[in-house]
Amino acid sequence: SSYVATPKLTPSKLVLHHMMTFSSVSLRSVRRHGTRMVQGRAIPSLSPCVSSHSLLDKGRRSQSTKEPTLPSEANVVIIGGGIIGTSVAYHLGKLGVKDVLLLERDMLTSGTTWHAAGLINTFDSLSSTSTSMRKYTKELYSTILPEETGMSCGFMPIGFIELACDEDRLEYYRRVAAFNRYSGVDVVEISGEEVRERCPVVETSDVLAGFYVASDGRANPTDSTMAFAKGARQYGVQIMENVSVSGVTTSRENGVIPRVNGITLPSGDEIAANVVVNCAGMWARQLGERNGVNIPNQAAEHYYLITEPFSGVDPSWPIVEDSSRCVYVRPEGGGLMLGLFELMGASWNVEEIPEGFSFGEINADFDRMGPYLEEAMKRVPITETVGAKTLFCGPESFTPDGNPIVGETAEVRNYYVAAGLNSIGILTGGGIGKVLAQWIRDGRPPTDVDITAIDAARFSKDKNNRKYRADRVGET
C-alpha cells in the first residue's frame, strides 16, 4: 500500500530479553509442556479464542459415538471442515440444497481456523463486497447462529479502533470511513484522548485520530465453526471427520471442458458427486493441481504475542489496530494479545504444505520479529514490563492480489472453490459461505453481489509459479 511507509526498526536489548526469557514462562517451557494429546498427536495448548471448552472437548463433541458409513454418492461434496467449509455447508443446507456431504481429513477447525485471532471489524475495506460480507458475518455470529443452534459463537462487541498516526493514514482512513458509512457501518472519528479513555494501555501521544466502530469486536473461531456445523446438520448436511480426499474425478461426456463426477479416497474408493467444493484452506492449491485447477494461494507465517495476565486488564477494552507499527492489540486471558503483521512477510512451504500439519506451530523467527515486537511495545508500553506467555507462529493462506478465491473454476465444471482468505476468514467466512452456496444452487453468481474481485477464474496460470508465490505472498 502507498499508505504504508517502512519504519526504521532497531531491535533493543530490552525486547530481545523479553523475547528470550518470557518472564516466568519461557518459550522452551511452552514448547515442551504446552501441548495436549488428541487422537495420539501433540496439539499446542495455546488456542487464544477457546474459552468455554478446550479444543479436545470440541473435537470429541463433534464426533458421534457410532462411526457413520460413507455414502457411495452425494449431490455436493465439500472438502475441508474449517470456518469456510462449515459455512458453505450451513448455507447450502439453509437454501434447501439436498444431499450435501462435508469431509474433513482430521478434526473440524484443523489447519488455520483453530489458531485464528477472531477479529470482527466491519471497518477497513473499500470494497462493497467485502464490507457486506463482514456485516453479514457479524450478524451471524452475534444473533443468527446462536438463535438457530443454541450455541454461542463467543462474539463480544467490545469495539474496534483503527489508529491514524500520520497525515497519509488520516486522509486514507477518512476515505474508508466515508465509504463504510455509505455502506451502513457506524464508524466515528475520535481523538487520541478518546482512544486512551477506551483503552488506557495504548500510547496515544502521536495519534492524530482513531476510527471507532463500537459494535465490532471479536468472535471465537472454534465456537463459530462448531455453530456452523451444528446448523448444517440441522438442515440435513452430513459431516464426517477423519476422512481424507485424494482427488476429484472428472469426465468429458459433453464438451471440451471436463466436469466433476466425484471424489476419490486414499483407499481407492470413490464417492459420486455432481458438485465438489474445495475448501481445503492452505491445501487448496495442491488439491486443485491434481485436476489442473489454478488456485494460487500460498501459506505465510503469521505471529502474535500473548502476555502473562496482569492486573487492571479489562476484557471489554476494544481492539486497537495501528498499521504504522504493524500491530493490533486486544485483551486475551487476563493479559493482552499483540498481533503482528509484517511489511514483507515470509512464505511457508512453497513447494507443498505437509498433509499432517493439522494443529501445528511454526518455529518463531526471533531475529526477524524482534524489530516488530519493539515497535508494537512502543504502542503498548506496559508490555515492556509484563512477562510474555508465548510468541505464536502459525500459517495463514494468502493470494496474489489479497482477495479470496471464490466460485466455479475455469478448468473444470462444477468444481467450486473458497480459499485464500488472507487472514480474514473468520471475519468474512459467513458472507463467503452465503455467496458460494447461492452460486452452487443457481449455477451462476448471485446478481446482487459484485464477484469480480473474488472470482476464482480471474488468475492466469503464471500466478501459480513457485517463485512468484514465494515473493508475492510477502507483499500481500
Coordinates of C-alpha atoms in Angstrom, one line a residue:
S1 CA 0.0 0.0 0.0
S2 CA 1.2 3.5 -0.8
Y3 CA 0.0 4.5 2.7
V4 CA 2.4 2.1 4.5
A5 CA 5.8 3.6 5.0
T6 CA 8.7 1.4 6.1
P7 CA 9.6 2.3 9.7
K8 CA 13.1 2.4 11.0
L9 CA 13.2 -0.7 13.2
T10 CA 16.1 -1.3 15.5
P11 CA 16.0 -4.2 18.0
S12 CA 16.6 -3.3 21.6
K13 CA 18.2 -5.5 24.2
L14 CA 15.1 -5.0 26.3
V15 CA 12.8 -6.5 23.7
L16 CA 15.2 -9.4 22.9
H17 CA 15.5 -10.0 26.6
H18 CA 11.7 -10.3 26.9
M19 CA 11.5 -12.5 23.8
M20 CA 14.1 -15.0 25.0
T21 CA 13.2 -15.1 28.7
F22 CA 9.5 -14.6 28.7
S23 CA 9.4 -13.7 32.4
S24 CA 8.2 -16.7 34.4
V25 CA 7.4 -18.9 31.4
S26 CA 10.0 -19.5 28.7
L27 CA 9.3 -20.5 25.1
R28 CA 11.3 -23.6 25.7
S29 CA 8.9 -24.5 28.5
V30 CA 5.9 -23.7 26.4
R31 CA 7.1 -25.9 23.6
R32 CA 8.0 -28.7 26.0
H33 CA 4.9 -28.7 28.2
G34 CA 2.4 -26.6 26.3
T35 CA 0.8 -29.5 24.4
R36 CA -2.0 -31.9 24.9
M37 CA -2.6 -35.2 23.2
V38 CA -5.5 -35.5 20.8
Q39 CA -6.0 -38.8 18.9
G40 CA -2.4 -39.7 19.6
R41 CA -1.0 -36.4 18.4
A42 CA 0.5 -33.5 20.3
I43 CA -1.5 -30.3 19.9
P44 CA -0.4 -26.9 21.3
S45 CA -2.3 -25.9 24.4
L46 CA -2.5 -22.4 23.2
S47 CA -5.8 -21.6 21.4
P48 CA -6.4 -18.0 22.2
C49 CA -10.1 -18.0 21.4
V50 CA -11.2 -21.2 23.0
S51 CA -13.0 -20.0 26.1
S52 CA -15.7 -22.3 27.4
H53 CA -14.3 -25.6 26.3
S54 CA -11.0 -27.0 25.2
L55 CA -10.1 -27.9 21.7
L56 CA -10.0 -31.5 22.8
D57 CA -13.6 -31.3 24.2
K58 CA -14.9 -29.7 21.0
G59 CA -13.2 -32.3 18.8
R60 CA -14.8 -35.1 20.8
R61 CA -18.2 -33.5 21.0
S62 CA -18.2 -33.1 17.2
Q63 CA -17.8 -36.9 16.6
S64 CA -20.7 -39.3 17.2
T65 CA -20.1 -42.4 19.3
K66 CA -21.1 -44.6 16.3
E67 CA -18.9 -44.3 13.2
P68 CA -21.1 -43.2 10.3
T69 CA -20.9 -45.1 7.0
L70 CA -19.5 -43.2 4.0
P71 CA -22.1 -42.8 1.3
S72 CA -21.4 -44.0 -2.3
E73 CA -22.8 -40.8 -3.7
A74 CA -23.8 -37.3 -2.8
N75 CA -25.1 -34.2 -4.6
V76 CA -22.5 -31.8 -3.2
V77 CA -19.2 -32.8 -1.6
I78 CA -17.4 -30.2 0.5
I79 CA -13.7 -30.8 1.2
G80 CA -12.5 -29.2 4.4
G81 CA -14.1 -28.5 7.8
G82 CA -12.7 -25.2 8.8
I83 CA -14.7 -22.0 9.2
I84 CA -15.2 -21.7 5.4
G85 CA -16.2 -25.3 4.7
T86 CA -18.7 -25.4 7.5
S87 CA -20.1 -22.0 6.5
V88 CA -20.7 -23.3 2.9
A89 CA -22.3 -26.4 4.3
Y90 CA -24.6 -24.4 6.6
H91 CA -25.7 -22.1 3.8
L92 CA -26.3 -24.9 1.3
G93 CA -28.5 -26.6 3.8
K94 CA -30.3 -23.4 4.7
L95 CA -31.0 -22.8 1.0
G96 CA -32.6 -26.2 0.7
V97 CA -29.9 -28.0 -1.3
K98 CA -30.2 -31.7 -0.5
D99 CA -27.7 -34.5 -0.1
V100 CA -24.7 -32.3 1.0
L101 CA -21.6 -34.1 2.4
L102 CA -18.7 -32.4 4.2
L103 CA -15.5 -34.4 4.6
E104 CA -12.7 -33.2 7.0
R105 CA -9.5 -35.2 6.8
D106 CA -8.8 -34.5 10.5
M107 CA -10.9 -32.7 13.1
L108 CA -13.1 -29.6 12.4
T109 CA -11.1 -26.4 12.8
S110 CA -7.8 -28.1 11.9
G111 CA -5.4 -26.2 9.6
T112 CA -5.6 -22.5 10.3
T113 CA -9.1 -21.9 11.8
W114 CA -8.2 -23.2 15.3
H115 CA -5.4 -20.6 15.9
A116 CA -7.2 -17.5 14.3
A117 CA -7.4 -14.4 16.4
G118 CA -11.1 -13.9 15.6
L119 CA -11.2 -10.1 15.0
I120 CA -14.6 -8.9 13.7
N121 CA -14.1 -5.4 12.2
T122 CA -16.6 -4.2 9.6
F123 CA -14.4 -1.1 9.2
D124 CA -11.3 -1.1 6.9
S125 CA -12.4 -2.1 3.4
L126 CA -13.1 0.0 0.3
S127 CA -14.9 -3.0 -1.3
S128 CA -18.7 -3.1 -1.1
T129 CA -18.5 -6.9 -1.5
S130 CA -16.1 -7.4 1.4
T131 CA -17.9 -4.8 3.6
S132 CA -21.3 -6.5 3.1
M133 CA -19.7 -9.9 3.9
R134 CA -18.2 -8.6 7.1
K135 CA -21.6 -7.1 8.2
Y136 CA -23.5 -10.3 7.5
T137 CA -20.8 -12.4 9.2
K138 CA -21.0 -10.3 12.3
E139 CA -24.8 -10.7 12.3
L140 CA -24.4 -14.5 12.0
Y141 CA -22.1 -14.7 15.0
S142 CA -23.9 -12.3 17.2
T143 CA -27.5 -13.3 16.6
I144 CA -28.4 -15.7 13.8
L145 CA -26.3 -18.8 14.7
P146 CA -26.9 -18.6 18.4
E147 CA -30.7 -18.3 17.9
E148 CA -30.8 -21.2 15.4
T149 CA -28.4 -23.6 17.1
G150 CA -28.4 -22.6 20.7
M151 CA -24.6 -22.3 20.5
S152 CA -22.6 -19.2 21.3
C153 CA -20.1 -18.1 18.8
G154 CA -18.2 -16.2 21.5
F155 CA -19.0 -12.9 19.9
M156 CA -18.0 -9.9 22.1
P157 CA -19.0 -6.4 20.8
I158 CA -16.0 -4.8 22.5
G159 CA -15.4 -2.3 19.7
F160 CA -12.7 -1.8 17.1
I161 CA -10.4 1.3 16.7
E162 CA -8.1 1.9 13.7
L163 CA -5.3 4.4 14.5
A164 CA -4.1 7.1 12.2
C165 CA -0.7 8.3 13.3
D166 CA 0.4 10.2 10.2
E167 CA -1.2 12.5 7.7
D168 CA -1.3 9.9 4.9
R169 CA -3.2 7.4 7.0
L170 CA -5.5 10.1 8.3
E171 CA -6.5 11.0 4.8
Y172 CA -6.8 7.4 3.7
Y173 CA -8.9 6.2 6.7
R174 CA -11.2 9.2 6.3
R175 CA -11.9 8.0 2.8
V176 CA -12.5 4.5 4.2
A177 CA -14.8 5.8 6.9
A178 CA -16.8 7.8 4.4
F179 CA -17.3 4.7 2.2
N180 CA -18.1 2.5 5.2
R181 CA -20.7 4.9 6.5
Y182 CA -22.3 4.8 3.0
S183 CA -22.2 1.0 3.3
G184 CA -24.0 1.1 6.6
V185 CA -21.1 0.8 9.1
D186 CA -21.4 3.1 12.1
V187 CA -17.9 4.4 12.2
V188 CA -17.0 7.6 14.1
E189 CA -13.7 9.6 14.2
I190 CA -12.4 10.1 17.7
S191 CA -9.4 11.9 19.2
G192 CA -6.3 10.3 20.7
E193 CA -7.5 11.2 24.1
E194 CA -10.8 9.3 23.4
V195 CA -8.8 6.3 22.2
R196 CA -6.9 6.3 25.5
E197 CA -10.1 6.6 27.5
R198 CA -11.4 3.4 25.9
C199 CA -8.1 1.5 26.1
P200 CA -5.8 3.0 28.8
V201 CA -2.8 0.9 27.9
V202 CA -2.4 2.3 24.5
E203 CA 0.2 5.1 24.0
T204 CA -1.7 7.9 22.1
S205 CA 0.7 10.9 22.1
D206 CA 1.3 10.6 18.4
V207 CA -2.3 9.6 17.4
L208 CA -4.0 12.0 15.1
A209 CA -7.3 10.2 15.1
G210 CA -9.0 6.9 15.8
F211 CA -11.8 5.4 13.7
Y212 CA -14.1 3.6 16.0
V213 CA -16.9 1.1 15.5
A214 CA -18.5 0.4 18.8
S215 CA -20.4 -2.7 17.7
D216 CA -17.4 -4.5 16.2
G217 CA -15.3 -6.9 18.3
R218 CA -14.2 -10.5 18.4
A219 CA -15.6 -14.0 17.9
N220 CA -14.4 -17.4 19.0
P221 CA -13.3 -19.2 15.8
T222 CA -13.7 -22.7 17.3
D223 CA -17.2 -22.0 18.7
S224 CA -18.2 -20.3 15.4
T225 CA -17.1 -23.3 13.4
M226 CA -19.0 -25.7 15.7
A227 CA -22.1 -23.5 15.4
F228 CA -21.9 -23.6 11.6
A229 CA -21.5 -27.4 11.8
K230 CA -24.5 -27.8 14.1
G231 CA -26.6 -25.6 12.0
A232 CA -25.6 -27.5 8.9
R233 CA -26.6 -30.8 10.5
Q234 CA -29.9 -29.3 11.5
Y235 CA -30.5 -28.6 7.8
G236 CA -29.6 -32.2 6.8
V237 CA -25.9 -31.9 5.9
Q238 CA -23.8 -34.9 6.7
I239 CA -20.4 -34.0 8.3
M240 CA -17.7 -36.7 8.6
E241 CA -14.3 -36.2 10.2
N242 CA -11.1 -38.2 9.7
V243 CA -11.9 -38.8 6.0
S244 CA -9.2 -37.7 3.6
V245 CA -9.9 -36.9 -0.1
S246 CA -7.1 -37.9 -2.5
G247 CA -8.6 -36.4 -5.7
V248 CA -11.5 -35.3 -7.8
T249 CA -12.8 -37.4 -10.7
T250 CA -14.0 -35.8 -13.9
S251 CA -15.4 -36.8 -17.3
R252 CA -15.7 -35.2 -20.7
E253 CA -19.0 -36.6 -21.8
N254 CA -20.4 -33.4 -23.4
G255 CA -17.9 -30.8 -24.3
V256 CA -14.2 -30.0 -24.2
I257 CA -14.2 -28.8 -20.6
P258 CA -14.2 -31.6 -18.1
R259 CA -17.0 -31.9 -15.5
V260 CA -16.9 -33.2 -11.9
N261 CA -18.3 -36.6 -11.3
G262 CA -17.0 -37.5 -7.9
I263 CA -14.1 -37.8 -5.5
T264 CA -11.6 -40.5 -4.6
L265 CA -10.3 -41.6 -1.2
P266 CA -6.8 -42.9 -0.3
S267 CA -8.4 -46.3 0.0
G268 CA -9.3 -46.2 -3.7
D269 CA -13.0 -45.9 -3.0
E270 CA -15.0 -43.3 -4.9
I271 CA -18.0 -41.1 -4.0
A272 CA -20.0 -40.0 -7.0
A273 CA -21.0 -36.3 -6.8
N274 CA -22.5 -33.6 -9.0
V275 CA -20.5 -30.8 -7.4
V276 CA -17.3 -30.6 -5.5
V277 CA -16.3 -27.6 -3.3
N278 CA -12.6 -27.2 -2.4
C279 CA -12.5 -25.6 1.0
A280 CA -9.2 -27.1 1.9
G281 CA -7.6 -23.9 3.1
M282 CA -3.8 -23.8 2.6
W283 CA -4.0 -27.2 0.9
A284 CA -6.5 -26.0 -1.7
R285 CA -3.8 -25.3 -4.3
Q286 CA -2.3 -28.8 -4.0
L287 CA -5.7 -30.4 -4.4
G288 CA -6.6 -28.3 -7.3
E289 CA -3.3 -29.0 -9.1
R290 CA -4.3 -32.7 -9.4
N291 CA -7.0 -31.6 -11.8
G292 CA -5.2 -28.8 -13.5
V293 CA -7.2 -26.3 -11.5
N294 CA -5.5 -23.0 -10.8
I295 CA -5.7 -21.9 -7.2
P296 CA -2.6 -19.7 -6.5
N297 CA -2.9 -19.4 -2.7
Q298 CA 0.2 -19.6 -0.6
A299 CA 0.8 -20.1 3.1
A300 CA 2.8 -17.4 5.0
E301 CA 3.9 -17.1 8.6
H302 CA 1.6 -15.1 11.0
Y303 CA 2.6 -14.1 14.5
Y304 CA 1.0 -13.0 17.7
L305 CA 2.4 -12.5 21.2
I306 CA 0.3 -13.3 24.3
T307 CA 1.4 -11.7 27.6
E308 CA 1.1 -13.1 31.0
P309 CA -2.1 -11.9 32.9
F310 CA -1.6 -8.6 34.8
S311 CA -3.8 -6.5 37.0
G312 CA -6.1 -3.9 35.5
V313 CA -6.9 -5.6 32.2
D314 CA -10.5 -5.1 31.2
P315 CA -11.9 -7.7 28.8
S316 CA -14.2 -5.0 27.4
W317 CA -11.3 -2.9 26.1
P318 CA -11.7 -2.5 22.3
I319 CA -9.4 -4.0 19.7
V320 CA -6.9 -1.3 18.7
E321 CA -5.0 -1.6 15.4
D322 CA -2.0 0.5 14.3
S323 CA -0.8 -0.2 10.8
S324 CA 2.1 2.2 11.2
R325 CA 3.6 -0.1 13.8
C326 CA 2.2 -3.3 12.2
V327 CA 0.2 -4.4 15.3
Y328 CA -3.2 -4.9 16.7
V329 CA -3.9 -5.2 20.4
R330 CA -6.8 -6.8 22.3
P331 CA -7.4 -8.3 25.7
E332 CA -6.7 -12.1 26.0
G333 CA -6.9 -14.3 29.0
G334 CA -6.3 -11.6 31.6
G335 CA -3.4 -10.2 29.6
L336 CA -3.0 -8.9 26.1
M337 CA -2.6 -10.2 22.6
L338 CA -0.3 -8.3 20.2
G339 CA -1.0 -9.5 16.7
L340 CA 1.9 -8.7 14.3
F341 CA 1.9 -8.3 10.6
E342 CA 5.0 -7.7 8.6
L343 CA 5.9 -5.2 5.8
M344 CA 7.5 -8.1 4.0
G345 CA 6.1 -11.4 5.2
A346 CA 7.7 -14.9 4.9
S347 CA 6.3 -17.6 2.8
W348 CA 6.0 -21.1 4.3
N349 CA 6.5 -24.4 2.4
V350 CA 6.1 -23.0 -1.1
E351 CA 6.5 -26.4 -2.7
E352 CA 4.0 -28.3 -0.7
I353 CA 2.1 -28.0 2.6
P354 CA 2.6 -31.1 4.8
E355 CA -0.5 -33.2 4.8
G356 CA -0.3 -33.9 8.5
F357 CA 0.1 -30.3 9.6
S358 CA -3.3 -30.1 11.4
F359 CA -2.8 -28.3 14.7
G360 CA 0.9 -27.4 14.2
E361 CA 3.0 -24.5 15.1
I362 CA 5.9 -22.9 13.2
N363 CA 9.1 -22.2 15.0
A364 CA 9.3 -18.5 15.6
D365 CA 12.0 -16.4 13.9
F366 CA 13.2 -14.2 16.7
D367 CA 15.7 -12.2 14.7
R368 CA 13.1 -11.2 12.1
M369 CA 10.3 -10.5 14.5
G370 CA 12.4 -8.6 17.1
P371 CA 12.1 -5.2 15.5
Y372 CA 8.3 -5.6 15.0
L373 CA 7.9 -6.5 18.7
E374 CA 9.9 -3.5 19.7
E375 CA 7.6 -1.2 17.6
A376 CA 4.5 -3.0 19.0
M377 CA 5.6 -2.5 22.6
K378 CA 6.1 1.2 22.0
R379 CA 2.4 1.4 21.2
V380 CA 1.6 -0.6 24.4
P381 CA 4.4 0.3 26.8
I382 CA 3.2 -1.9 29.7
T383 CA 4.2 -4.9 27.6
E384 CA 7.8 -4.0 28.2
T385 CA 7.5 -4.9 31.9
V386 CA 4.9 -7.7 31.7
G387 CA 6.0 -11.2 31.1
A388 CA 5.1 -12.9 27.8
K389 CA 3.4 -16.3 27.7
T390 CA 4.2 -17.2 24.2
L391 CA 5.2 -15.9 20.7
F392 CA 3.0 -18.0 18.5
C393 CA 3.6 -18.5 14.8
G394 CA 1.1 -20.3 12.6
P395 CA 0.4 -20.4 8.8
E396 CA -2.2 -18.3 7.1
S397 CA -3.2 -18.5 3.4
F398 CA -2.8 -15.5 1.1
T399 CA -3.4 -14.8 -2.6
P400 CA -1.5 -12.7 -5.2
D401 CA -4.0 -9.8 -5.1
G402 CA -5.1 -10.0 -1.4
N403 CA -8.6 -11.1 -2.3
P404 CA -10.2 -14.5 -1.7
I405 CA -10.6 -17.2 -4.4
V406 CA -14.3 -18.0 -4.6
G407 CA -16.5 -19.6 -7.2
E408 CA -16.6 -22.1 -10.0
T409 CA -13.2 -22.7 -11.6
A410 CA -12.4 -22.1 -15.2
E411 CA -10.8 -25.5 -15.8
V412 CA -13.5 -27.9 -14.5
R413 CA -17.3 -27.5 -14.5
N414 CA -19.0 -27.9 -11.1
Y415 CA -15.6 -27.6 -9.4
Y416 CA -16.0 -24.8 -6.9
V417 CA -13.5 -23.3 -4.5
A418 CA -13.4 -21.0 -1.5
A419 CA -9.9 -20.5 -0.3
G420 CA -7.1 -17.9 0.2
L421 CA -8.8 -15.8 2.8
N422 CA -5.8 -13.6 3.6
S423 CA -6.2 -13.7 7.3
I424 CA -9.8 -12.6 7.3
G425 CA -11.5 -16.0 7.0
I426 CA -13.3 -15.7 10.4
L427 CA -14.3 -12.1 9.5
T428 CA -15.8 -12.8 6.1
G429 CA -16.5 -16.6 6.4
G430 CA -20.2 -16.2 6.8
G431 CA -20.5 -14.0 3.7
I432 CA -18.2 -16.2 1.6
G433 CA -20.4 -19.2 2.5
K434 CA -23.6 -17.5 1.6
V435 CA -22.4 -16.2 -1.8
L436 CA -20.9 -19.6 -2.8
A437 CA -23.9 -21.5 -1.7
Q438 CA -26.2 -19.3 -3.8
W439 CA -23.7 -19.7 -6.7
I440 CA -23.8 -23.5 -6.4
R441 CA -27.6 -23.7 -6.1
D442 CA -28.3 -21.4 -9.1
G443 CA -25.3 -22.4 -11.3
R444 CA -24.3 -18.8 -11.6
P445 CA -23.0 -16.0 -9.3
P446 CA -25.6 -14.0 -7.2
T447 CA -26.8 -11.0 -9.1
D448 CA -26.8 -8.8 -6.0
V449 CA -23.1 -9.2 -5.3
D450 CA -20.1 -8.0 -7.3
I451 CA -17.9 -11.1 -7.5
T452 CA -15.4 -9.6 -10.0
A453 CA -12.5 -9.2 -7.4
I454 CA -13.0 -12.6 -5.8
D455 CA -13.9 -14.8 -8.9
A456 CA -11.8 -18.0 -8.9
A457 CA -11.4 -17.7 -12.6
R458 CA -9.6 -14.4 -12.6
F459 CA -6.0 -15.7 -12.2
S460 CA -3.7 -16.7 -15.1
K461 CA -1.5 -19.8 -14.7
D462 CA 1.7 -17.8 -14.2
K463 CA 0.4 -16.6 -10.8
N464 CA 0.9 -20.2 -9.6
N465 CA 4.6 -20.1 -10.3
R466 CA 6.5 -21.1 -7.2
K467 CA 8.9 -18.2 -7.2
Y468 CA 6.2 -15.8 -7.9
R469 CA 4.1 -17.1 -5.0
A470 CA 7.1 -17.1 -2.7
D471 CA 7.9 -13.5 -3.5
R472 CA 4.4 -12.1 -3.8
V473 CA 2.9 -13.6 -0.6
G474 CA 5.4 -11.4 1.4
E475 CA 3.8 -8.3 -0.1
T476 CA 0.1 -9.3 0.3

